Amino acid sequence: MRRQLICGNWKMNGLAASAAELTALIAGLAPERARGLDLMVCPPATLIARFAEIAAGSPLAIGAQDCHIAASGAYTGDLSAEMHADAGATAVIVGHSERRYEYGEGDALVARKAEAAWRAGLVAIICVGETEAERDRGDTLDVLAHQLATSVPSGASAATTVIAYEPVWAIGTGRTPVIAEIAETHAAMRAELARRFRAPFGDQVRILYGGSVKPDNAAEILALHDVDGALVGGASLKSQDLLAIAGAARLTPA
Ligand code: PGA
């Protein structure tokens, strides 16, 4: 039974004062929700240590949004997975489409970032997703199969790896695929991962959906068999919205 993960990606949003939002999130999470699902927030790196301190002892985990492939070195402005772990993160998002398309990060680099995450003891949340043009050409499943083959390193395990399917055209746009498309795409991705990795990875790996997840569409998305949670951007900035999305998640019996 895969436990659903609701993960907020704050992107480049949040200042010290945003700690109030985090406190409200922790306070608002009902105990049966905390027992039955995983909840995580990935703030900007400047807030990881502060948020990890606030979340200590609570069910809320803190993650990072990106990392360099090296543990340390002369890389001005970059942050390593080890630094995120040292600050209190337990996971890091790699290969988000905003990194892929705005910074030209390709599949090979994403795979190396995932390995850097594991090296530091972090869970790698590896993002994949097709662009609108690829979708319009009918190439979605081929694009995803290629991204999975080249962005997910062969050392992946369900304990150290989460996949996030985020159609690029659905991110921050308010548009989402129809429910049947999400179901079909997630099933195809799981089949692809099952083919490539030894059992039981295919059954156990969590595949999140991301792209305009909101309180009003979360229930139907999170009810799908092969959807194991959500990566939430805009709606994760308000604790009430993220709690509503967590409230729509499927609970794993204790
Ligand atoms: P969105 O972002 O929920 O604002 O569409 C999702 C993401 O980019 O992770």
Short mmCIF file of C-alpha atoms and ligand atoms in Angstrom, two decimals:
data_model
loop_
_atom_site.label_atom_id
_atom_site.label_comp_id
_atom_site.label_asym_id
_atom_site.label_seq_id
_atom_site.Cartn_x
_atom_site.Cartn_y
_atom_site.Cartn_z
CA MET A 1 0.00 0.00 0.00
CA ARG A 2 1.57 3.27 -1.08
CA ARG A 3 1.23 6.09 1.42
CA GLN A 4 0.19 9.35 -0.20
CA LEU A 5 2.55 12.31 -0.01
CA ILE A 6 1.29 15.87 -0.19
CA CYS A 7 4.29 18.05 -0.94
CA GLY A 8 4.18 21.84 -1.12
CA ASN A 9 6.72 23.48 -3.43
CA TRP A 10 6.96 27.10 -2.37
CA LYS A 11 9.32 27.97 -5.24
CA MET A 12 10.87 31.45 -4.79
CA ASN A 13 8.29 32.58 -2.24
CA GLY A 14 8.49 33.07 1.50
CA LEU A 15 10.27 35.24 4.05
CA ALA A 16 10.87 34.77 7.75
CA ALA A 17 7.33 35.99 8.43
CA SER A 18 5.99 33.00 6.47
CA ALA A 19 6.80 30.85 9.49
CA ALA A 20 3.28 31.72 10.67
CA GLU A 21 1.88 29.82 7.68
CA LEU A 22 3.95 26.79 8.62
CA THR A 23 2.84 26.90 12.24
CA ALA A 24 -0.79 27.07 11.09
CA LEU A 25 -0.20 24.10 8.80
CA ILE A 26 1.18 21.97 11.62
CA ALA A 27 -1.56 23.05 14.01
CA GLY A 28 -4.28 22.36 11.44
CA LEU A 29 -3.27 18.83 10.49
CA ALA A 30 -5.76 16.43 12.03
CA PRO A 31 -4.14 13.51 13.92
CA GLU A 32 -5.75 10.86 11.68
CA ARG A 33 -4.38 12.70 8.62
CA ALA A 34 -0.92 12.81 10.20
CA ARG A 35 -1.09 9.04 10.76
CA GLY A 36 -2.36 8.19 7.29
CA LEU A 37 -0.33 10.36 4.91
CA ASP A 38 2.99 12.16 4.53
CA LEU A 39 3.09 15.95 4.44
CA MET A 40 6.08 18.00 3.30
CA VAL A 41 6.87 21.61 2.52
CA CYS A 42 9.83 22.63 0.34
CA PRO A 43 10.51 26.29 1.14
CA PRO A 44 13.28 28.38 -0.41
CA ALA A 45 16.67 27.29 0.95
CA THR A 46 16.88 30.39 3.15
CA LEU A 47 14.03 29.01 5.26
CA ILE A 48 14.92 25.32 5.50
CA ALA A 49 16.77 25.50 8.84
CA ARG A 50 14.14 27.76 10.41
CA PHE A 51 11.27 25.60 9.16
CA ALA A 52 12.98 22.35 10.16
CA GLU A 53 13.28 23.73 13.69
CA ILE A 54 9.60 24.68 13.77
CA ALA A 55 8.53 21.31 12.33
CA ALA A 56 10.75 19.21 14.63
CA GLY A 57 8.66 16.60 16.41
CA SER A 58 5.66 17.23 14.14
CA PRO A 59 4.50 15.07 11.22
CA LEU A 60 5.58 17.76 8.75
CA ALA A 61 8.79 17.10 6.80
CA ILE A 62 10.89 19.81 5.17
CA GLY A 63 12.45 19.47 1.72
CA ALA A 64 14.62 21.49 -0.64
CA GLN A 65 13.87 22.53 -4.22
CA ASP A 66 17.10 21.78 -6.07
CA CYS A 67 20.72 20.83 -5.40
CA HIS A 68 24.13 20.84 -7.03
CA ILE A 69 25.69 17.50 -7.95
CA ALA A 70 28.84 18.09 -5.87
CA ALA A 71 28.99 17.92 -2.08
CA SER A 72 31.05 21.13 -1.88
CA GLY A 73 33.39 23.20 -4.01
CA ALA A 74 33.86 26.37 -6.02
CA TYR A 75 30.28 26.77 -7.28
CA THR A 76 29.28 30.30 -6.41
CA GLY A 77 25.64 30.58 -5.46
CA ASP A 78 24.92 26.87 -5.47
CA LEU A 79 23.84 24.60 -2.62
CA SER A 80 24.61 20.93 -2.18
CA ALA A 81 22.35 18.12 -1.04
CA GLU A 82 24.62 17.76 2.00
CA MET A 83 23.94 21.39 2.92
CA HIS A 84 20.20 20.86 2.65
CA ALA A 85 20.46 17.76 4.84
CA ASP A 86 22.59 19.67 7.32
CA ALA A 87 19.90 22.38 7.46
CA GLY A 88 17.22 19.79 8.24
CA ALA A 89 15.77 18.78 4.87
CA THR A 90 14.90 15.13 4.28
CA ALA A 91 14.19 15.38 0.56
CA VAL A 92 15.03 17.48 -2.47
CA ILE A 93 13.11 18.13 -5.68
CA VAL A 94 15.24 17.59 -8.80
CA GLY A 95 14.41 18.18 -12.43
CA HIS A 96 11.49 20.52 -11.86
CA SER A 97 10.41 21.88 -15.24
CA GLU A 98 11.30 25.42 -14.15
CA ARG A 99 14.89 24.18 -13.78
CA ARG A 100 14.77 22.10 -16.95
CA TYR A 101 13.46 24.89 -19.17
CA GLU A 102 14.70 28.10 -17.55
CA TYR A 103 18.18 26.79 -16.72
CA GLY A 104 18.60 24.21 -19.46
CA GLU A 105 18.94 21.28 -17.06
CA GLY A 106 18.74 18.02 -19.00
CA ASP A 107 17.94 14.44 -18.03
CA ALA A 108 21.57 13.43 -17.43
CA LEU A 109 22.10 16.29 -14.98
CA VAL A 110 18.80 15.52 -13.25
CA ALA A 111 19.93 11.91 -12.76
CA ARG A 112 23.19 13.08 -11.23
CA LYS A 113 21.28 15.40 -8.91
CA ALA A 114 19.14 12.46 -7.79
CA GLU A 115 22.33 10.53 -7.00
CA ALA A 116 23.66 13.55 -5.09
CA ALA A 117 20.44 13.56 -3.05
CA TRP A 118 20.90 9.87 -2.15
CA ARG A 119 24.56 10.43 -1.31
CA ALA A 120 23.43 13.00 1.26
CA GLY A 121 20.73 10.71 2.64
CA LEU A 122 17.86 12.66 1.06
CA VAL A 123 14.87 11.35 -0.84
CA ALA A 124 15.02 12.50 -4.47
CA ILE A 125 11.72 13.82 -5.83
CA ILE A 126 12.37 13.49 -9.57
CA CYS A 127 10.07 15.56 -11.80
CA VAL A 128 9.08 14.67 -15.35
CA GLY A 129 6.47 16.09 -17.68
CA GLU A 130 5.65 16.90 -21.28
CA THR A 131 5.36 20.36 -22.82
CA GLU A 132 2.18 21.52 -24.53
CA ALA A 133 3.76 21.06 -27.97
CA GLU A 134 4.77 17.49 -27.13
CA ARG A 135 1.30 16.78 -25.88
CA ASP A 136 -0.34 18.27 -28.98
CA ARG A 137 1.86 16.02 -31.14
CA GLY A 138 0.61 13.00 -29.21
CA ASP A 139 4.09 12.32 -27.84
CA THR A 140 3.29 12.46 -24.11
CA LEU A 141 3.94 8.82 -23.24
CA ASP A 142 7.10 8.61 -25.35
CA VAL A 143 8.49 11.79 -23.78
CA LEU A 144 7.74 10.51 -20.29
CA ALA A 145 9.26 7.09 -21.00
CA HIS A 146 12.43 8.79 -22.23
CA GLN A 147 12.58 11.14 -19.24
CA LEU A 148 12.06 8.25 -16.82
CA ALA A 149 14.73 6.18 -18.56
CA THR A 150 17.30 8.97 -18.44
CA SER A 151 16.43 10.98 -15.29
CA VAL A 152 15.87 8.12 -12.86
CA PRO A 153 19.23 6.47 -12.04
CA SER A 154 19.42 2.70 -11.92
CA GLY A 155 20.05 2.78 -8.17
CA ALA A 156 16.54 4.06 -7.44
CA SER A 157 14.51 2.44 -4.68
CA ALA A 158 11.01 3.24 -3.50
CA ALA A 159 12.40 4.38 -0.15
CA THR A 160 14.79 6.91 -1.69
CA THR A 161 12.86 8.04 -4.74
CA VAL A 162 9.56 9.73 -5.52
CA ILE A 163 8.48 10.52 -9.07
CA ALA A 164 6.42 13.63 -9.79
CA TYR A 165 4.48 13.82 -13.04
CA GLU A 166 3.98 17.49 -13.86
CA PRO A 167 2.67 18.35 -17.31
CA VAL A 168 4.56 21.59 -18.05
CA TRP A 169 1.47 23.22 -19.53
CA ALA A 170 -0.49 22.59 -16.31
CA ILE A 171 1.98 24.27 -13.95
CA GLY A 172 0.71 27.57 -12.61
CA THR A 173 -1.87 27.83 -15.37
CA GLY A 174 -5.01 26.61 -13.64
CA ARG A 175 -5.34 23.98 -16.39
CA THR A 176 -5.11 20.29 -15.62
CA PRO A 177 -5.41 17.18 -17.77
CA VAL A 178 -8.78 15.48 -17.61
CA ILE A 179 -8.95 12.88 -14.87
CA ALA A 180 -8.89 9.94 -17.27
CA GLU A 181 -5.66 11.28 -18.80
CA ILE A 182 -3.99 11.54 -15.42
CA ALA A 183 -5.05 7.98 -14.62
CA GLU A 184 -3.78 6.67 -17.94
CA THR A 185 -0.50 8.56 -17.76
CA HIS A 186 0.29 7.46 -14.21
CA ALA A 187 -0.50 3.82 -15.05
CA ALA A 188 1.76 4.00 -18.11
CA MET A 189 4.57 5.52 -16.05
CA ARG A 190 4.24 2.82 -13.41
CA ALA A 191 4.34 0.12 -16.08
CA GLU A 192 7.46 1.73 -17.55
CA LEU A 193 9.18 1.83 -14.15
CA ALA A 194 8.13 -1.75 -13.40
CA ARG A 195 9.64 -2.87 -16.69
CA ARG A 196 12.95 -1.23 -15.99
CA PHE A 197 13.48 -1.85 -12.29
CA ARG A 198 13.36 -5.10 -10.42
CA ALA A 199 10.20 -5.85 -8.48
CA PRO A 200 8.79 -4.54 -6.24
CA PHE A 201 9.87 -1.02 -7.29
CA GLY A 202 7.12 -0.61 -9.87
CA ASP A 203 4.41 -1.32 -7.32
CA GLN A 204 6.00 0.58 -4.47
CA VAL A 205 7.37 3.78 -6.00
CA ARG A 206 5.21 6.80 -5.35
CA ILE A 207 4.15 8.81 -8.38
CA LEU A 208 2.81 12.25 -7.48
CA TYR A 209 0.72 14.43 -9.76
CA GLY A 210 1.61 18.13 -9.98
CA GLY A 211 0.24 21.07 -11.94
CA SER A 212 -2.57 23.33 -10.73
CA VAL A 213 -3.64 21.05 -7.89
CA LYS A 214 -6.14 23.03 -5.79
CA PRO A 215 -8.57 22.26 -2.98
CA ASP A 216 -11.40 21.93 -5.52
CA ASN A 217 -9.75 19.36 -7.80
CA ALA A 218 -7.60 17.47 -5.27
CA ALA A 219 -10.18 14.85 -4.29
CA GLU A 220 -10.75 13.46 -7.78
CA ILE A 221 -7.02 13.46 -8.60
CA LEU A 222 -5.96 11.88 -5.30
CA ALA A 223 -8.61 9.18 -5.59
CA LEU A 224 -6.89 7.69 -8.65
CA HIS A 225 -5.24 4.33 -8.06
CA ASP A 226 -1.84 5.22 -9.47
CA VAL A 227 -1.67 8.74 -8.03
CA ASP A 228 0.26 8.63 -4.78
CA GLY A 229 0.05 12.24 -3.77
CA ALA A 230 0.49 15.73 -5.13
CA LEU A 231 3.26 18.23 -5.71
CA VAL A 232 1.54 21.54 -5.07
CA GLY A 233 2.93 24.93 -6.08
CA GLY A 234 0.69 27.99 -5.80
CA ALA A 235 -1.89 26.43 -3.50
CA SER A 236 0.78 25.33 -1.01
CA LEU A 237 1.54 28.90 0.00
CA LYS A 238 -1.65 29.13 2.04
CA SER A 239 -1.86 26.65 4.90
CA GLN A 240 -5.65 26.47 4.57
CA ASP A 241 -5.38 25.37 0.93
CA LEU A 242 -2.65 22.81 1.59
CA LEU A 243 -4.65 21.44 4.53
CA ALA A 244 -7.71 21.16 2.30
CA ILE A 245 -5.65 19.23 -0.26
CA ALA A 246 -4.27 16.99 2.50
CA GLY A 247 -7.86 16.57 3.65
CA ALA A 248 -8.71 15.11 0.24
CA ALA A 249 -5.89 12.55 0.28
CA ARG A 250 -6.41 8.86 0.61
CA LEU A 251 -5.36 7.62 4.03
CA THR A 252 -3.25 4.53 4.56
CA PRO A 253 -4.61 2.48 7.46
CA ALA A 254 -2.22 2.51 10.41
P1 PGA B 1 1.31 24.78 -9.41
O1 PGA B 1 2.85 24.29 -9.43
O2 PGA B 1 0.62 23.92 -8.37
O3 PGA B 1 1.38 26.22 -9.01
O4 PGA B 1 0.76 24.55 -10.77
C1 PGA B 1 3.19 22.92 -9.31
C2 PGA B 1 4.68 22.76 -9.38
O5 PGA B 1 5.32 23.44 -10.19
O6 PGA B 1 5.28 21.97 -8.61
#
